[in-house]
CSV table of C-alpha atoms in Angstrom, one decimal:
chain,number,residue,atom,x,y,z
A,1,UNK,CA,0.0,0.0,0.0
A,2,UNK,CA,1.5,3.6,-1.4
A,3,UNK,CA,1.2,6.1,1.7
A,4,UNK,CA,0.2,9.4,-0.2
A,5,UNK,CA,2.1,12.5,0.1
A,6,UNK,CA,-0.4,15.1,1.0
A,7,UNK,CA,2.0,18.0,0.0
A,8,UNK,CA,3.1,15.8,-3.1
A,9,UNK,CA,1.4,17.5,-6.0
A,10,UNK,CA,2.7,21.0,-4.2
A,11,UNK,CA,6.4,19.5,-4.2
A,12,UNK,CA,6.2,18.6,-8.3
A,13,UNK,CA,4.6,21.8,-8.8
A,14,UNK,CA,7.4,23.8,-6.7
A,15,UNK,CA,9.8,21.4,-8.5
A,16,UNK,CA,8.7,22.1,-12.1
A,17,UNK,CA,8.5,25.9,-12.2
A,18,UNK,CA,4.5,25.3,-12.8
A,19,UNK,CA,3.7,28.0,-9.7
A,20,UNK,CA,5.4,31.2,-9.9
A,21,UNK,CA,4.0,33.2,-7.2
A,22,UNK,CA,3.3,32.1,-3.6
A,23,UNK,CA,-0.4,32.6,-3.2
A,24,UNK,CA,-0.5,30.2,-6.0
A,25,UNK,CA,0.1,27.6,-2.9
A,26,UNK,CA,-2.7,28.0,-1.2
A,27,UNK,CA,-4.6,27.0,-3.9
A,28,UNK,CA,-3.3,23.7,-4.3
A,29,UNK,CA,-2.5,22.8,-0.9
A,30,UNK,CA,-4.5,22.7,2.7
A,31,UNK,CA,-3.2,25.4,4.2
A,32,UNK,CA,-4.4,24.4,7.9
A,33,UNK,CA,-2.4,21.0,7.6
A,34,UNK,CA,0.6,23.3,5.8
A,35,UNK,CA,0.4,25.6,9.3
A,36,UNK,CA,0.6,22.6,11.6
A,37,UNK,CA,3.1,20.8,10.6
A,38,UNK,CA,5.2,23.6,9.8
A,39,UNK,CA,4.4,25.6,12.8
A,40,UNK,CA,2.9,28.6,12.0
A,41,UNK,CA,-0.5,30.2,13.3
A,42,UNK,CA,-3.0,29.4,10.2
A,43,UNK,CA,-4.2,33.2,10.5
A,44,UNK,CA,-0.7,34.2,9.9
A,45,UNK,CA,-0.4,31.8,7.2
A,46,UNK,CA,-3.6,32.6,5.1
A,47,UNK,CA,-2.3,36.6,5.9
A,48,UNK,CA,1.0,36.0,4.2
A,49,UNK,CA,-0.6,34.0,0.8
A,50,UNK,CA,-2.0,37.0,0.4
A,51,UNK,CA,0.5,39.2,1.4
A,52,UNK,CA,4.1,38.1,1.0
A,53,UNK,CA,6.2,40.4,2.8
A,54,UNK,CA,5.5,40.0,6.2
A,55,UNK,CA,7.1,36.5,5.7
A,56,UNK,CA,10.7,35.6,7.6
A,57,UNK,CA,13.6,33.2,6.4
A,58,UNK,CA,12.5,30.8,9.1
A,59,UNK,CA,9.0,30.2,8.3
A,60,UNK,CA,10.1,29.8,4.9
A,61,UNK,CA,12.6,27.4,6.0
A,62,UNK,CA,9.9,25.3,8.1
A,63,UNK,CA,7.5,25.2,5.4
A,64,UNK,CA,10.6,24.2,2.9
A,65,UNK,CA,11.2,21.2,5.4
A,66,UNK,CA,7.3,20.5,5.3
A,67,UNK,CA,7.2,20.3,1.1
A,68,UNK,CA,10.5,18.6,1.2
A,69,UNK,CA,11.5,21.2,-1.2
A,70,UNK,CA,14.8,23.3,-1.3
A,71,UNK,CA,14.2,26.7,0.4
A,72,UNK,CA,15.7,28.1,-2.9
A,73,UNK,CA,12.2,27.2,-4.9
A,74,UNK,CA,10.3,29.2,-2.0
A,75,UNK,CA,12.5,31.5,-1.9
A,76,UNK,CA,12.3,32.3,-5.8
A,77,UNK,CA,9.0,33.0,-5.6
A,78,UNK,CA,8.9,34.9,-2.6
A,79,UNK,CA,11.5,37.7,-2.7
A,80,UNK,CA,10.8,39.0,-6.4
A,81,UNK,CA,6.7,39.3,-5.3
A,82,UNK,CA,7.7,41.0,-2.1
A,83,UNK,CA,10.2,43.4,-3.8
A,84,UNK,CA,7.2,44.0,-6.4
A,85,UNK,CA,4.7,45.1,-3.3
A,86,UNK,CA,7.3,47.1,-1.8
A,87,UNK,CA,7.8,49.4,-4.8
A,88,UNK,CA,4.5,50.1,-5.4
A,89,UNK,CA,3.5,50.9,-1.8
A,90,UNK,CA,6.5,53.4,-2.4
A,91,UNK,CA,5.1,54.8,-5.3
A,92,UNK,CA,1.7,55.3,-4.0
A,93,UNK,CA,2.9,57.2,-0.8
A,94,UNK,CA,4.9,59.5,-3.3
């Protein structure tokens, strides 16, 4: 008997470049379960799909453990949407 992987489609998904941003995750994985087992407060969690930079290095590197993913994948689709949000909260303050 196969024991399923419930972060298993995630992983391949992570793995082959198919998601690109991170709230993409949330849509293809059960965010609760995710929150649990990586130790992060599900509000928090649902809060940073949406928006991304609130997030630190070392929930990133719990939820890389979780997907048994390298936290170079999550990174890559972290920083560049963060560094997006952050430049146009500048430009609307100007």
């Amino acid at each position: 008997m196969k024991i399923i992987n419930k972060y298993e489609t995630a992983q391949k998904l992570l793995e082959n470049g198919s998601i690109k941003k991170f709230g993409q995750l949330q849509k293809k994985l059960p965010y609760t379960s995710l929150a649990k087992d990586a130790k992060i407060n599900p509000k928090r969690l649902k809060r940073l799909f949406n928006d991304v930079g609130e997030i630190t290095v070392a929930e990133l590197h719990r939820m890389a453990e979780v997907l048994h993913v390298d936290i170079a994948l999550l990174r890559d689709i972290t920083i560049p949407e963060a560094d997006r949000k952050t430049i146009t909260k500048k430009r609307k303050k100007s």
